[in-house]
């Protein structure tokens, strides 16, 4: 690994936040995403739009006052290359799952043990995944057509999310498997049988890493974000099916980008010299 081990690199990661006067809080399971999204909307001027989320419920105050909010714009000039972050390690397993309409998005929730990821020696178990369109994270100010969030939880209640963005093109294999169920899901959960999360393709070992928040209320901070650098493809039919299935009357379910403030954003790229990647 060179001078720094993966663990020490994460300590450096945390120290940068402390040095910049930011409190690095830990997200907890009790502060996870709401199950019913109908109390808020994505349209400003309704009294329930993104700028008002923090006033709708006292438990959602972080949506307005937080300093580590997500999503963000991933600007090239702000990103620091940091190869010692190490390869993102995942070990997913097929497990029973359901699909749920949460009000503004479609969510796949695994009911059994579906595997885990390893970030700097901490294991985060896979819980669920859901989609936002257009993408919530932007790249040098540009949005893509879809973003998948894969949500994980550690034994200490800490949240880690992997984000994958998509542009229109060939169908996504994971959505292809789920599409017939997504099209007919309503208010009741729909059983999917056994679903292998390994079908979710990353397509690249390169990723961005930063500390942020959930992008829906309660906007809990301290979330470890990993945004895969590669842009994958999804068909228009698949994106339209995700939006039509929720029946919320809105064309989009993407929170606007939030202030980066003094946060650092790292980019992991594998070494080219045969070293650890």
Short mmCIF file of C-alpha atoms in Angstrom, two decimals:
data_model
loop_
_atom_site.label_atom_id
_atom_site.label_comp_id
_atom_site.label_asym_id
_atom_site.label_seq_id
_atom_site.Cartn_x
_atom_site.Cartn_y
_atom_site.Cartn_z
CA UNK A 1 0.00 0.00 0.00
CA UNK A 2 2.99 2.36 0.26
CA UNK A 3 3.39 4.71 3.21
CA UNK A 4 -0.22 4.59 4.38
CA UNK A 5 -2.35 1.52 5.00
CA UNK A 6 -6.04 1.62 4.18
CA UNK A 7 -6.87 2.14 7.84
CA UNK A 8 -4.40 4.98 8.30
CA UNK A 9 -5.65 6.60 5.13
CA UNK A 10 -9.13 6.70 6.60
CA UNK A 11 -7.72 8.28 9.77
CA UNK A 12 -6.19 10.93 7.51
CA UNK A 13 -9.58 11.26 5.84
CA UNK A 14 -11.20 12.03 9.22
CA UNK A 15 -8.41 14.33 10.36
CA UNK A 16 -8.86 16.54 7.33
CA UNK A 17 -12.42 17.21 8.43
CA UNK A 18 -11.33 18.01 11.99
CA UNK A 19 -8.59 20.32 10.73
CA UNK A 20 -11.16 22.24 8.71
CA UNK A 21 -13.35 22.71 11.77
CA UNK A 22 -16.08 20.29 10.63
CA UNK A 23 -17.70 17.83 13.00
CA UNK A 24 -17.55 14.35 11.51
CA UNK A 25 -20.75 12.80 12.86
CA UNK A 26 -21.84 9.20 12.50
CA UNK A 27 -25.12 8.29 10.90
CA UNK A 28 -27.26 5.77 12.75
CA UNK A 29 -29.95 3.30 11.84
CA UNK A 30 -32.56 5.25 13.82
CA UNK A 31 -31.91 8.19 11.50
CA UNK A 32 -32.27 6.23 8.25
CA UNK A 33 -34.40 7.23 5.30
CA UNK A 34 -38.13 7.69 5.85
CA UNK A 35 -40.35 4.83 4.78
CA UNK A 36 -43.16 7.13 3.65
CA UNK A 37 -42.01 9.97 1.39
CA UNK A 38 -45.43 11.54 0.75
CA UNK A 39 -45.03 14.37 3.36
CA UNK A 40 -42.36 16.04 1.19
CA UNK A 41 -42.03 16.89 -2.50
CA UNK A 42 -39.33 17.84 -4.98
CA UNK A 43 -41.11 20.98 -6.20
CA UNK A 44 -40.21 24.37 -4.70
CA UNK A 45 -43.10 26.69 -3.92
CA UNK A 46 -45.33 23.91 -2.59
CA UNK A 47 -44.31 24.48 1.03
CA UNK A 48 -42.92 20.95 1.01
CA UNK A 49 -40.06 21.35 -1.49
CA UNK A 50 -36.36 20.69 -0.79
CA UNK A 51 -35.75 24.13 0.75
CA UNK A 52 -38.59 23.49 3.23
CA UNK A 53 -37.78 19.91 4.20
CA UNK A 54 -36.07 21.03 7.41
CA UNK A 55 -39.26 22.81 8.57
CA UNK A 56 -41.72 19.97 7.89
CA UNK A 57 -40.58 17.76 10.78
CA UNK A 58 -38.29 18.61 13.74
CA UNK A 59 -36.37 15.39 13.09
CA UNK A 60 -35.55 16.66 9.60
CA UNK A 61 -33.79 19.83 10.77
CA UNK A 62 -30.47 18.71 9.28
CA UNK A 63 -31.98 19.14 5.80
CA UNK A 64 -31.83 22.90 6.39
CA UNK A 65 -29.02 23.40 8.92
CA UNK A 66 -26.59 20.57 8.14
CA UNK A 67 -23.05 21.28 6.96
CA UNK A 68 -22.35 17.87 5.38
CA UNK A 69 -25.32 17.59 3.04
CA UNK A 70 -25.69 15.55 -0.15
CA UNK A 71 -25.76 15.43 -3.11
CA UNK A 72 -22.83 17.58 -4.28
CA UNK A 73 -21.27 18.65 -7.55
CA UNK A 74 -18.10 16.66 -8.23
CA UNK A 75 -15.88 19.34 -9.73
CA UNK A 76 -12.57 18.19 -11.21
CA UNK A 77 -10.76 21.13 -9.66
CA UNK A 78 -11.91 20.14 -6.15
CA UNK A 79 -11.10 16.45 -6.37
CA UNK A 80 -7.88 15.11 -4.86
CA UNK A 81 -6.44 11.85 -6.20
CA UNK A 82 -5.81 9.54 -3.26
CA UNK A 83 -4.83 5.97 -4.29
CA UNK A 84 -4.35 4.82 -0.69
CA UNK A 85 -8.13 4.69 -0.23
CA UNK A 86 -7.87 1.20 -1.69
CA UNK A 87 -10.11 -0.95 -3.84
CA UNK A 88 -13.80 -1.01 -2.97
CA UNK A 89 -14.46 -4.52 -1.69
CA UNK A 90 -17.92 -6.03 -2.01
CA UNK A 91 -19.17 -9.53 -1.29
CA UNK A 92 -22.84 -9.70 -2.25
CA UNK A 93 -25.06 -12.78 -1.88
CA UNK A 94 -28.42 -13.76 -3.41
CA UNK A 95 -31.23 -13.25 -0.87
CA UNK A 96 -35.02 -12.82 -0.69
CA UNK A 97 -36.17 -9.31 -1.58
CA UNK A 98 -39.24 -7.15 -2.07
CA UNK A 99 -39.93 -4.07 -4.16
CA UNK A 100 -41.63 -1.11 -2.45
CA UNK A 101 -43.12 2.18 -3.61
CA UNK A 102 -41.99 4.68 -0.95
CA UNK A 103 -43.93 7.57 -2.45
CA UNK A 104 -41.30 9.23 -4.64
CA UNK A 105 -39.00 6.32 -5.48
CA UNK A 106 -38.96 2.58 -6.09
CA UNK A 107 -36.90 0.63 -3.57
CA UNK A 108 -35.64 -2.95 -3.55
CA UNK A 109 -35.21 -4.20 0.02
CA UNK A 110 -33.40 -7.43 0.88
CA UNK A 111 -35.07 -9.42 3.65
CA UNK A 112 -32.22 -11.84 4.22
CA UNK A 113 -28.46 -11.48 4.42
CA UNK A 114 -27.44 -10.13 0.99
CA UNK A 115 -23.75 -9.64 1.66
CA UNK A 116 -21.64 -6.64 2.53
CA UNK A 117 -18.98 -4.16 1.53
CA UNK A 118 -15.70 -3.44 3.30
CA UNK A 119 -14.58 0.19 3.64
CA UNK A 120 -11.33 0.71 5.53
CA UNK A 121 -11.87 -2.39 7.63
CA UNK A 122 -15.50 -1.63 8.51
CA UNK A 123 -18.13 -4.01 7.16
CA UNK A 124 -21.46 -2.60 5.99
CA UNK A 125 -24.32 -5.00 5.29
CA UNK A 126 -26.45 -4.44 2.20
CA UNK A 127 -29.96 -3.21 3.04
CA UNK A 128 -31.64 -1.75 -0.03
CA UNK A 129 -31.26 0.18 -3.25
CA UNK A 130 -33.40 2.82 -4.94
CA UNK A 131 -33.29 5.16 -7.93
CA UNK A 132 -33.38 8.92 -8.56
CA UNK A 133 -33.98 10.60 -11.91
CA UNK A 134 -32.25 12.65 -13.08
CA UNK A 135 -29.03 12.00 -11.18
CA UNK A 136 -28.64 13.79 -7.85
CA UNK A 137 -24.86 14.07 -7.91
CA UNK A 138 -23.55 16.19 -10.76
CA UNK A 139 -20.22 16.12 -12.53
CA UNK A 140 -18.76 19.54 -13.31
CA UNK A 141 -22.33 20.84 -13.21
CA UNK A 142 -23.78 18.20 -15.53
CA UNK A 143 -26.54 15.76 -14.58
CA UNK A 144 -27.04 12.26 -15.93
CA UNK A 145 -30.35 10.53 -16.57
CA UNK A 146 -30.49 8.23 -13.54
CA UNK A 147 -28.71 7.50 -10.27
CA UNK A 148 -28.83 4.30 -8.23
CA UNK A 149 -28.16 4.41 -4.48
CA UNK A 150 -27.08 1.15 -2.85
CA UNK A 151 -27.50 1.55 0.92
CA UNK A 152 -25.49 -0.35 3.55
CA UNK A 153 -25.39 -0.36 7.35
CA UNK A 154 -22.58 -1.32 9.75
CA UNK A 155 -23.04 -3.19 13.04
CA UNK A 156 -22.63 0.18 14.78
CA UNK A 157 -25.44 1.76 12.79
CA UNK A 158 -23.22 3.70 10.38
CA UNK A 159 -24.46 4.22 6.83
CA UNK A 160 -22.48 3.82 3.60
CA UNK A 161 -24.01 4.46 0.19
CA UNK A 162 -22.67 3.55 -3.24
CA UNK A 163 -23.90 5.80 -6.04
CA UNK A 164 -23.92 4.76 -9.72
CA UNK A 165 -24.99 7.16 -12.48
CA UNK A 166 -26.47 6.26 -15.87
CA UNK A 167 -27.02 7.83 -19.28
CA UNK A 168 -29.50 6.74 -21.91
CA UNK A 169 -28.34 3.78 -23.97
CA UNK A 170 -28.50 0.02 -23.64
CA UNK A 171 -30.81 -1.39 -20.91
CA UNK A 172 -29.38 -1.95 -17.44
CA UNK A 173 -29.24 -5.71 -16.62
CA UNK A 174 -30.41 -5.26 -13.01
CA UNK A 175 -33.46 -3.20 -14.02
CA UNK A 176 -34.19 -5.63 -16.84
CA UNK A 177 -34.64 -8.39 -14.24
CA UNK A 178 -36.90 -6.21 -12.09
CA UNK A 179 -38.90 -4.29 -14.69
CA UNK A 180 -42.00 -6.54 -14.81
CA UNK A 181 -42.36 -6.21 -11.03
CA UNK A 182 -41.68 -2.47 -10.96
CA UNK A 183 -44.41 -1.81 -13.53
CA UNK A 184 -47.11 -3.38 -11.36
CA UNK A 185 -46.06 -2.39 -7.83
CA UNK A 186 -48.61 -0.17 -6.08
CA UNK A 187 -49.09 0.57 -2.38
CA UNK A 188 -48.39 -2.97 -1.25
CA UNK A 189 -44.91 -4.49 -1.24
CA UNK A 190 -44.31 -7.01 -4.00
CA UNK A 191 -42.29 -10.16 -3.40
CA UNK A 192 -39.36 -10.56 -5.79
CA UNK A 193 -38.16 -13.97 -4.65
CA UNK A 194 -34.38 -14.36 -4.45
CA UNK A 195 -32.48 -11.45 -6.00
CA UNK A 196 -28.72 -11.45 -6.53
CA UNK A 197 -27.34 -7.93 -5.89
CA UNK A 198 -24.22 -9.01 -7.73
CA UNK A 199 -26.15 -8.21 -10.90
CA UNK A 200 -25.60 -4.53 -10.07
CA UNK A 201 -22.64 -3.61 -12.24
CA UNK A 202 -20.05 -1.05 -11.17
CA UNK A 203 -17.99 -1.18 -14.36
CA UNK A 204 -14.95 0.54 -12.87
CA UNK A 205 -12.63 0.38 -9.87
CA UNK A 206 -12.34 4.17 -9.88
CA UNK A 207 -14.56 6.05 -7.45
CA UNK A 208 -15.08 9.32 -5.61
CA UNK A 209 -15.28 9.33 -1.80
CA UNK A 210 -16.60 11.99 0.56
CA UNK A 211 -18.61 12.37 3.76
CA UNK A 212 -22.17 13.58 3.24
CA UNK A 213 -25.77 12.82 4.15
CA UNK A 214 -28.86 10.97 3.09
CA UNK A 215 -30.44 12.82 0.15
CA UNK A 216 -33.98 12.40 1.48
CA UNK A 217 -35.33 13.33 4.93
CA UNK A 218 -34.15 13.18 7.64
CA UNK A 219 -30.95 14.10 5.71
CA UNK A 220 -28.82 12.32 8.33
CA UNK A 221 -25.16 13.32 8.15
CA UNK A 222 -21.99 11.24 8.50
CA UNK A 223 -22.82 9.01 5.52
CA UNK A 224 -19.79 7.55 3.74
CA UNK A 225 -20.42 8.17 0.04
CA UNK A 226 -18.75 6.22 -2.75
CA UNK A 227 -19.64 7.44 -6.26
CA UNK A 228 -18.52 5.11 -9.04
CA UNK A 229 -16.71 7.14 -11.67
CA UNK A 230 -17.87 5.14 -14.69
CA UNK A 231 -21.16 6.22 -16.25
CA UNK A 232 -23.27 3.18 -17.12
CA UNK A 233 -26.27 2.96 -19.46
CA UNK A 234 -30.02 2.57 -18.95
CA UNK A 235 -32.89 2.57 -21.43
CA UNK A 236 -35.52 5.31 -21.59
CA UNK A 237 -38.20 2.68 -20.99
CA UNK A 238 -36.54 1.66 -17.73
CA UNK A 239 -36.29 5.24 -16.43
CA UNK A 240 -39.87 5.99 -17.45
CA UNK A 241 -41.08 2.81 -15.72
CA UNK A 242 -39.42 3.90 -12.45
CA UNK A 243 -41.09 7.31 -12.55
CA UNK A 244 -44.52 6.04 -13.64
CA UNK A 245 -44.58 3.33 -10.99
CA UNK A 246 -44.61 5.76 -8.05
CA UNK A 247 -47.66 7.68 -9.33
CA UNK A 248 -46.61 10.86 -7.52
CA UNK A 249 -47.31 13.21 -10.44
CA UNK A 250 -43.75 14.53 -10.59
CA UNK A 251 -41.26 14.23 -13.42
CA UNK A 252 -38.21 14.05 -11.16
CA UNK A 253 -37.14 12.90 -7.71
CA UNK A 254 -33.68 14.45 -7.42
CA UNK A 255 -32.63 16.76 -4.59
CA UNK A 256 -30.65 19.81 -5.76
CA UNK A 257 -26.91 19.80 -5.10
CA UNK A 258 -25.80 21.14 -1.72
CA UNK A 259 -22.90 23.35 -0.63
CA UNK A 260 -19.58 21.55 -0.41
CA UNK A 261 -18.24 24.09 2.10
CA UNK A 262 -14.77 22.95 3.18
CA UNK A 263 -15.25 19.24 2.61
CA UNK A 264 -12.65 17.28 0.71
CA UNK A 265 -13.52 14.92 -2.13
CA UNK A 266 -11.14 12.09 -2.99
CA UNK A 267 -10.73 10.08 -6.16
CA UNK A 268 -9.40 6.54 -5.98
CA UNK A 269 -7.59 5.28 -9.07
CA UNK A 270 -5.77 1.93 -9.17
CA UNK A 271 -1.99 2.07 -9.36
CA UNK A 272 -0.43 1.56 -12.77
CA UNK A 273 2.86 0.15 -11.50
CA UNK A 274 1.59 -3.22 -10.38
CA UNK A 275 1.10 -2.14 -6.79
CA UNK A 276 -2.02 -2.50 -4.70
CA UNK A 277 -5.22 -1.43 -6.43
#
